[in-house]
């Protein structure tokens, strides 16, 4: 059976977007610029931009390095925090 049901969770594109938003949110909290983060991770600034935008899937290796740099567990990035951000805004 092809496809996934809504109960199965977000699709790959949605998951990349969620992960990217969480990476960006934490990076901004830490006061880092995208280019600085990319340099610390050993990736190009363009790759960092694409990861945060959710247009590419982040590799497990890079996500583990991001989590270490941002002092978070990898699992933290997998939760859609969009509803939390909307609640805080108003």
PDB file of C-alpha atoms in Angstrom:
ATOM      1  CA  UNK A   1       0.000   0.000   0.000  1.00  0.00           C
ATOM      2  CA  UNK A   2       1.519   3.334  -1.072  1.00  0.00           C
ATOM      3  CA  UNK A   3       1.196   6.639   0.751  1.00  0.00           C
ATOM      4  CA  UNK A   4       0.819   7.369   4.404  1.00  0.00           C
ATOM      5  CA  UNK A   5      -2.189   8.153   6.477  1.00  0.00           C
ATOM      6  CA  UNK A   6      -2.458  11.286   8.572  1.00  0.00           C
ATOM      7  CA  UNK A   7      -2.061   9.112  11.661  1.00  0.00           C
ATOM      8  CA  UNK A   8       1.328   7.929  10.386  1.00  0.00           C
ATOM      9  CA  UNK A   9       2.820  11.383  10.959  1.00  0.00           C
ATOM     10  CA  UNK A  10       4.368  14.042   8.754  1.00  0.00           C
ATOM     11  CA  UNK A  11       5.786  13.246   5.324  1.00  0.00           C
ATOM     12  CA  UNK A  12       9.470  13.678   4.493  1.00  0.00           C
ATOM     13  CA  UNK A  13       9.099  17.288   3.298  1.00  0.00           C
ATOM     14  CA  UNK A  14       7.140  18.277   6.372  1.00  0.00           C
ATOM     15  CA  UNK A  15       9.692  16.600   8.617  1.00  0.00           C
ATOM     16  CA  UNK A  16      12.552  18.466   6.903  1.00  0.00           C
ATOM     17  CA  UNK A  17      10.655  21.720   7.456  1.00  0.00           C
ATOM     18  CA  UNK A  18      10.036  20.951  11.137  1.00  0.00           C
ATOM     19  CA  UNK A  19      13.673  20.030  11.736  1.00  0.00           C
ATOM     20  CA  UNK A  20      14.860  23.128   9.881  1.00  0.00           C
ATOM     21  CA  UNK A  21      12.594  25.430  11.873  1.00  0.00           C
ATOM     22  CA  UNK A  22      13.827  23.944  15.139  1.00  0.00           C
ATOM     23  CA  UNK A  23      17.475  24.285  14.105  1.00  0.00           C
ATOM     24  CA  UNK A  24      16.924  27.924  13.152  1.00  0.00           C
ATOM     25  CA  UNK A  25      14.977  28.715  16.312  1.00  0.00           C
ATOM     26  CA  UNK A  26      17.741  27.332  18.540  1.00  0.00           C
ATOM     27  CA  UNK A  27      20.476  29.022  16.464  1.00  0.00           C
ATOM     28  CA  UNK A  28      18.755  32.400  16.879  1.00  0.00           C
ATOM     29  CA  UNK A  29      18.375  31.773  20.631  1.00  0.00           C
ATOM     30  CA  UNK A  30      22.128  31.170  20.770  1.00  0.00           C
ATOM     31  CA  UNK A  31      22.835  34.407  18.905  1.00  0.00           C
ATOM     32  CA  UNK A  32      24.586  32.708  15.986  1.00  0.00           C
ATOM     33  CA  UNK A  33      24.364  33.720  12.344  1.00  0.00           C
ATOM     34  CA  UNK A  34      23.771  31.085   9.683  1.00  0.00           C
ATOM     35  CA  UNK A  35      27.286  31.518   8.301  1.00  0.00           C
ATOM     36  CA  UNK A  36      28.808  31.113  11.771  1.00  0.00           C
ATOM     37  CA  UNK A  37      26.828  27.939  12.380  1.00  0.00           C
ATOM     38  CA  UNK A  38      27.842  26.552   8.994  1.00  0.00           C
ATOM     39  CA  UNK A  39      31.509  27.238   9.727  1.00  0.00           C
ATOM     40  CA  UNK A  40      31.286  25.477  13.098  1.00  0.00           C
ATOM     41  CA  UNK A  41      29.644  22.471  11.418  1.00  0.00           C
ATOM     42  CA  UNK A  42      32.041  22.361   8.481  1.00  0.00           C
ATOM     43  CA  UNK A  43      29.305  22.818   5.871  1.00  0.00           C
ATOM     44  CA  UNK A  44      28.656  25.576   3.359  1.00  0.00           C
ATOM     45  CA  UNK A  45      26.450  28.532   4.308  1.00  0.00           C
ATOM     46  CA  UNK A  46      24.172  27.569   1.387  1.00  0.00           C
ATOM     47  CA  UNK A  47      23.755  24.066   2.828  1.00  0.00           C
ATOM     48  CA  UNK A  48      22.892  25.579   6.204  1.00  0.00           C
ATOM     49  CA  UNK A  49      20.298  27.829   4.561  1.00  0.00           C
ATOM     50  CA  UNK A  50      18.726  24.867   2.741  1.00  0.00           C
ATOM     51  CA  UNK A  51      18.620  22.755   5.896  1.00  0.00           C
ATOM     52  CA  UNK A  52      16.894  25.535   7.858  1.00  0.00           C
ATOM     53  CA  UNK A  53      14.466  26.178   4.990  1.00  0.00           C
ATOM     54  CA  UNK A  54      13.593  22.481   4.897  1.00  0.00           C
ATOM     55  CA  UNK A  55      14.379  22.221   1.182  1.00  0.00           C
ATOM     56  CA  UNK A  56      16.888  19.415   1.799  1.00  0.00           C
ATOM     57  CA  UNK A  57      16.890  16.651   4.361  1.00  0.00           C
ATOM     58  CA  UNK A  58      19.656  16.963   6.931  1.00  0.00           C
ATOM     59  CA  UNK A  59      21.858  13.878   7.240  1.00  0.00           C
ATOM     60  CA  UNK A  60      21.935  11.992  10.524  1.00  0.00           C
ATOM     61  CA  UNK A  61      25.608  12.908  10.929  1.00  0.00           C
ATOM     62  CA  UNK A  62      25.029  16.645  10.469  1.00  0.00           C
ATOM     63  CA  UNK A  63      21.936  16.584  12.707  1.00  0.00           C
ATOM     64  CA  UNK A  64      23.979  14.886  15.441  1.00  0.00           C
ATOM     65  CA  UNK A  65      26.665  17.592  15.121  1.00  0.00           C
ATOM     66  CA  UNK A  66      23.991  20.316  15.230  1.00  0.00           C
ATOM     67  CA  UNK A  67      22.431  18.759  18.329  1.00  0.00           C
ATOM     68  CA  UNK A  68      25.810  18.631  20.054  1.00  0.00           C
ATOM     69  CA  UNK A  69      26.601  22.236  19.128  1.00  0.00           C
ATOM     70  CA  UNK A  70      23.171  23.430  20.263  1.00  0.00           C
ATOM     71  CA  UNK A  71      23.135  21.297  23.452  1.00  0.00           C
ATOM     72  CA  UNK A  72      19.940  19.459  22.507  1.00  0.00           C
ATOM     73  CA  UNK A  73      19.021  15.813  22.000  1.00  0.00           C
ATOM     74  CA  UNK A  74      18.443  14.805  18.372  1.00  0.00           C
ATOM     75  CA  UNK A  75      14.833  13.954  19.283  1.00  0.00           C
ATOM     76  CA  UNK A  76      14.191  17.611  20.191  1.00  0.00           C
ATOM     77  CA  UNK A  77      14.381  18.573  16.513  1.00  0.00           C
ATOM     78  CA  UNK A  78      11.656  16.098  15.513  1.00  0.00           C
ATOM     79  CA  UNK A  79       8.820  17.845  17.371  1.00  0.00           C
ATOM     80  CA  UNK A  80       6.702  20.424  15.554  1.00  0.00           C
ATOM     81  CA  UNK A  81       7.028  23.474  17.769  1.00  0.00           C
ATOM     82  CA  UNK A  82       5.058  25.706  15.398  1.00  0.00           C
ATOM     83  CA  UNK A  83       2.008  25.668  17.647  1.00  0.00           C
ATOM     84  CA  UNK A  84       4.200  26.725  20.584  1.00  0.00           C
ATOM     85  CA  UNK A  85       5.607  29.656  18.576  1.00  0.00           C
ATOM     86  CA  UNK A  86       2.116  30.767  17.510  1.00  0.00           C
ATOM     87  CA  UNK A  87       0.867  30.616  21.100  1.00  0.00           C
ATOM     88  CA  UNK A  88       3.726  32.763  22.336  1.00  0.00           C
ATOM     89  CA  UNK A  89       3.185  35.384  19.611  1.00  0.00           C
ATOM     90  CA  UNK A  90      -0.305  35.985  20.519  1.00  0.00           C
TER      91      UNK A  90
END
